Tab-separated table of C-alpha atoms in Angstrom:
chain	number	residue	atom	x	y	z
A	1	ASP	CA	-13.880	2.401	-16.738
A	2	ALA	CA	-10.625	0.317	-17.036
A	3	GLY	CA	-8.972	-0.055	-13.811
A	4	ILE	CA	-9.412	-1.943	-10.278
A	5	THR	CA	-12.835	-1.097	-8.440
A	6	GLN	CA	-13.613	-2.191	-4.884
A	7	SER	CA	-16.954	-2.427	-3.698
A	8	PRO	CA	-18.634	-1.959	-1.460
A	9	ARG	CA	-16.810	1.393	-0.327
A	10	TYR	CA	-17.867	1.984	3.151
A	11	LYS	CA	-19.499	-1.405	4.834
A	12	ILE	CA	-20.916	-1.504	8.804
A	13	THR	CA	-21.167	-4.969	10.349
A	14	GLU	CA	-22.249	-6.415	13.203
A	15	THR	CA	-19.283	-8.999	15.153
A	16	GLY	CA	-20.341	-12.638	14.040
A	17	ARG	CA	-21.047	-11.612	10.680
A	18	GLN	CA	-19.835	-13.126	7.538
A	19	VAL	CA	-18.710	-10.275	5.013
A	20	THR	CA	-17.376	-10.380	1.665
A	21	LEU	CA	-15.083	-7.257	0.015
A	22	MET	CA	-15.319	-7.412	-3.614
A	23	CYS	CA	-12.110	-6.324	-6.039
A	24	HIS	CA	-12.205	-6.346	-10.178
A	25	GLN	CA	-10.124	-4.911	-12.216
A	26	THR	CA	-9.972	-4.633	-15.963
A	27	TRP	CA	-6.016	-5.534	-17.011
A	28	SER	CA	-5.686	-8.802	-16.911
A	29	HIS	CA	-3.048	-8.456	-14.418
A	30	SER	CA	-1.957	-11.904	-13.087
A	31	TYR	CA	-1.146	-10.547	-9.422
A	32	MET	CA	-3.434	-9.608	-6.982
A	33	PHE	CA	-3.058	-8.345	-3.385
A	34	TRP	CA	-5.428	-7.498	-0.087
A	35	TYR	CA	-3.946	-5.269	1.808
A	36	ARG	CA	-5.272	-3.604	5.022
A	37	GLN	CA	-4.450	-0.472	6.413
A	38	ASP	CA	-4.516	1.138	10.231
A	39	LEU	CA	-3.061	3.550	12.250
A	40	GLY	CA	0.858	2.779	13.217
A	41	HIS	CA	0.579	0.010	10.971
A	42	GLY	CA	0.777	1.213	6.950
A	43	LEU	CA	-0.157	-1.272	4.785
A	44	ARG	CA	0.155	-5.179	5.718
A	45	LEU	CA	-0.776	-7.614	3.251
A	46	ILE	CA	-3.360	-10.199	4.313
A	47	TYR	CA	-3.300	-12.819	0.954
A	48	TYR	CA	-2.098	-12.390	-2.685
A	49	SER	CA	-2.496	-14.404	-6.002
A	50	ALA	CA	-0.358	-15.000	-8.609
A	51	ALA	CA	-3.000	-16.169	-10.953
A	52	ALA	CA	-6.357	-17.907	-11.053
A	53	ASP	CA	-6.782	-20.832	-8.611
A	54	ILE	CA	-3.594	-19.458	-6.944
A	55	THR	CA	-3.445	-18.166	-3.807
A	56	ASP	CA	-1.154	-17.596	-0.656
A	57	LYS	CA	-1.302	-16.169	2.466
A	58	GLY	CA	0.516	-12.844	3.195
A	59	GLU	CA	1.560	-11.273	7.114
A	60	VAL	CA	-1.564	-10.800	8.551
A	61	PRO	CA	-4.203	-13.899	7.143
A	62	ASP	CA	-6.323	-15.423	9.934
A	63	GLY	CA	-10.452	-14.836	10.181
A	64	TYR	CA	-9.692	-14.254	6.415
A	65	VAL	CA	-10.256	-16.499	3.620
A	66	VAL	CA	-9.921	-15.750	-0.627
A	67	SER	CA	-10.584	-17.089	-3.460
A	68	ARG	CA	-9.757	-16.365	-7.762
A	69	SER	CA	-12.169	-18.582	-9.820
A	70	LYS	CA	-11.287	-15.902	-12.311
A	71	THR	CA	-8.238	-13.931	-13.096
A	72	GLU	CA	-10.448	-10.549	-12.943
A	73	ASN	CA	-11.645	-10.677	-9.710
A	74	PHE	CA	-10.305	-11.671	-6.305
A	75	PRO	CA	-12.926	-11.404	-3.653
A	76	LEU	CA	-11.908	-11.065	0.157
A	77	THR	CA	-14.389	-12.517	2.688
A	78	LEU	CA	-14.529	-12.410	6.459
A	79	GLU	CA	-15.761	-15.296	7.578
A	80	SER	CA	-16.664	-14.287	11.159
A	81	ALA	CA	-15.880	-10.818	11.883
A	82	THR	CA	-14.374	-9.410	14.541
A	83	ARG	CA	-13.792	-5.944	15.910
A	84	SER	CA	-10.268	-6.028	15.579
A	85	GLN	CA	-11.252	-6.394	11.499
A	86	THR	CA	-12.350	-2.876	11.527
A	87	SER	CA	-9.810	-1.088	8.668
A	88	VAL	CA	-9.482	0.193	5.217
A	89	TYR	CA	-8.887	-2.419	3.138
A	90	PHE	CA	-7.302	-1.964	-0.249
A	91	CYS	CA	-6.909	-4.441	-3.549
A	92	ALA	CA	-4.006	-4.285	-5.693
A	93	SER	CA	-2.945	-6.060	-8.838
A	94	ARG	CA	0.555	-5.940	-10.853
A	95	PRO	CA	1.037	-7.141	-14.174
A	96	ARG	CA	3.821	-10.345	-13.301
A	97	GLU	CA	6.743	-10.939	-11.819
A	98	GLY	CA	9.310	-8.403	-12.107
A	99	GLN	CA	7.550	-5.533	-12.005
A	100	GLU	CA	6.650	-5.108	-8.270
A	101	GLU	CA	6.676	-1.412	-9.052
A	102	LYS	CA	3.714	-1.866	-11.052
A	103	LEU	CA	1.224	-1.972	-8.363
A	104	PHE	CA	-2.179	-0.007	-8.670
A	105	PHE	CA	-4.230	0.450	-5.952
A	106	GLY	CA	-8.222	0.330	-5.387
A	107	SER	CA	-9.924	3.159	-3.727
A	108	GLY	CA	-10.418	1.014	-0.624
A	109	THR	CA	-13.165	-0.092	1.470
A	110	GLN	CA	-13.840	1.241	4.776
A	111	LEU	CA	-15.103	-1.845	7.197
A	112	SER	CA	-16.856	-1.033	10.569
A	113	VAL	CA	-17.300	-3.760	12.699
A	114	LEU	CA	-19.737	-3.190	15.396
B	1	GLY	CA	8.521	-9.981	9.871
B	2	GLN	CA	10.300	-6.982	9.019
B	3	GLN	CA	9.572	-3.926	9.423
B	4	LEU	CA	9.982	-0.350	8.144
B	5	ASN	CA	10.181	2.665	10.115
B	6	GLN	CA	8.855	5.815	8.944
B	7	SER	CA	9.633	9.299	10.446
B	8	PRO	CA	8.288	11.588	11.320
B	9	GLN	CA	4.659	10.353	11.786
B	10	SER	CA	3.444	13.466	10.714
B	11	MET	CA	4.333	17.275	9.781
B	12	PHE	CA	2.581	19.959	9.634
B	13	ILE	CA	4.395	22.756	7.372
B	14	GLN	CA	4.021	25.757	6.094
B	15	GLU	CA	3.192	26.500	1.622
B	16	GLY	CA	6.345	27.084	0.560
B	17	GLU	CA	9.006	24.684	2.663
B	18	ASP	CA	10.757	21.934	1.426
B	19	VAL	CA	9.841	18.471	3.194
B	20	SER	CA	12.363	15.868	4.572
B	21	MET	CA	11.000	11.975	5.588
B	22	ASN	CA	12.658	8.685	5.903
B	23	CYS	CA	12.025	5.497	6.216
B	24	THR	CA	14.902	2.824	7.930
B	25	SER	CA	14.896	-1.106	8.004
B	26	SER	CA	16.659	-3.171	9.760
B	27	SER	CA	16.690	-5.409	6.884
B	28	ILE	CA	18.506	-4.987	3.952
B	29	PHE	CA	16.343	-4.018	0.537
B	30	ASN	CA	17.266	-4.644	-2.747
B	31	THR	CA	14.215	-1.735	-4.217
B	32	TRP	CA	12.574	1.152	-2.798
B	33	LEU	CA	9.342	2.563	-3.636
B	34	TRP	CA	7.733	5.855	-2.317
B	35	TYR	CA	3.786	5.698	-2.416
B	36	LYS	CA	1.673	8.977	-1.784
B	37	GLN	CA	-2.121	8.346	-0.500
B	38	ASP	CA	-4.629	11.020	-1.056
B	39	PRO	CA	-7.543	11.105	1.215
B	40	GLY	CA	-9.890	8.925	0.305
B	41	GLU	CA	-8.275	7.062	-1.897
B	42	GLY	CA	-5.217	4.229	-2.639
B	43	PRO	CA	-1.568	4.541	-2.864
B	44	VAL	CA	0.277	6.244	-6.108
B	45	LEU	CA	3.604	4.919	-6.914
B	46	LEU	CA	5.817	8.209	-7.076
B	47	ILE	CA	9.221	7.250	-7.016
B	48	ALA	CA	10.991	3.670	-7.438
B	49	LEU	CA	14.749	2.993	-6.802
B	50	TYR	CA	17.086	-0.114	-7.325
B	51	LYS	CA	20.343	0.725	-6.760
B	52	ALA	CA	22.064	1.816	-3.481
B	53	GLY	CA	23.289	5.153	-3.532
B	54	GLU	CA	20.631	6.032	-6.788
B	55	LEU	CA	18.999	9.443	-6.653
B	56	THR	CA	16.004	9.799	-8.665
B	57	SER	CA	13.846	13.193	-9.012
B	58	ASN	CA	10.155	13.171	-10.222
B	59	GLY	CA	9.005	16.740	-10.790
B	60	ARG	CA	9.672	18.483	-7.266
B	61	LEU	CA	9.843	15.137	-5.342
B	62	THR	CA	13.828	13.332	-4.943
B	63	ALA	CA	13.947	10.119	-3.491
B	64	GLN	CA	17.338	8.351	-2.455
B	65	PHE	CA	18.280	4.749	-2.040
B	66	GLY	CA	20.651	4.426	0.946
B	67	ILE	CA	24.182	3.026	0.557
B	68	THR	CA	23.628	0.653	3.389
B	69	ARG	CA	20.060	-0.509	1.605
B	70	LYS	CA	18.173	-0.286	4.918
B	71	ASP	CA	17.385	3.191	4.481
B	72	SER	CA	15.487	5.730	1.842
B	73	PHE	CA	14.984	9.370	1.999
B	74	LEU	CA	11.695	11.354	0.344
B	75	ASN	CA	12.255	15.070	-0.411
B	76	ILE	CA	9.910	17.451	-1.616
B	77	SER	CA	10.943	20.947	-2.541
B	78	ALA	CA	8.442	24.021	-2.282
B	79	SER	CA	5.319	22.751	-0.568
B	80	ILE	CA	1.989	23.258	-2.517
B	81	PRO	CA	-1.631	22.132	-0.835
B	82	SER	CA	-1.939	19.185	-3.143
B	83	ASP	CA	1.077	17.372	-1.402
B	84	VAL	CA	-1.294	16.854	1.639
B	85	GLY	CA	-1.625	13.026	2.169
B	86	ILE	CA	0.183	10.130	3.553
B	87	TYR	CA	3.364	9.268	1.806
B	88	PHE	CA	4.221	5.525	2.308
B	89	CYS	CA	7.807	3.917	1.498
B	90	ALA	CA	7.868	0.294	0.701
B	91	GLY	CA	10.546	-2.574	0.516
B	92	LEU	CA	11.356	-5.348	-1.527
B	93	THR	CA	13.993	-8.452	-1.172
B	94	GLY	CA	15.268	-9.860	-4.353
B	95	GLY	CA	13.172	-12.324	-6.118
B	96	GLY	CA	9.990	-11.795	-3.309
B	97	ASN	CA	6.359	-10.957	-4.325
B	98	LYS	CA	5.592	-9.089	-1.571
B	99	LEU	CA	6.151	-5.399	-0.568
B	100	THR	CA	6.634	-4.461	2.850
B	101	PHE	CA	5.217	-0.913	3.457
B	102	GLY	CA	5.920	1.603	6.104
B	103	THR	CA	4.449	3.095	8.555
B	104	GLY	CA	3.200	6.369	6.845
B	105	THR	CA	3.900	10.144	7.344
B	106	GLN	CA	1.395	12.322	7.220
B	107	LEU	CA	1.850	15.409	5.807
B	108	LYS	CA	-0.220	18.667	6.217
B	109	VAL	CA	0.327	21.951	4.714
B	110	GLU	CA	-0.561	25.388	5.528
B	111	LEU	CA	-1.409	27.728	3.508
């Protein structure tokens, strides 16, 4: 099916482990984003990418690494997971500049760090 | 950074009631967006607003872009059970690539 998909849907890991969350979109959208959702904070931007090989920090980038070697994939890596990174993570994409309202979200990855 | 405060944080209403929620900011935004998040899913865009004072409807939903450009409002008329979810506002400043999201309003509908 076309669209934006995230995997895994649920993940439990331990403090200090490396974890990678996957995001794949089939629309060839230029922009891709990673958000985390926490109670009382809404959605906060972690990293975004305007195109392949172009990434930039968002509001809360510390402890996360991203890459975008291909337009359709935008993985998010927690290099050494901490309990404060327990959250629901959403990937999103949109076509290009000037179409900020055309933001499409994946279904999310619920991550628990024990 | 910019913050968007939504109120109420949550609400529990009877089916058929009208619902109002708002979003306020200390900063000016050029675009206001309203999203709905169903349980276990990502947010989906409901309404986009582009001009101060603009009033836009989408079915039973009506949203307004505040005159001061620092707030926005969402109304849902005659609520139904499928309106359950979390409603987020989001604002965009001119030329920016990044939306600022509100803290969310959780809506629960009692049959």
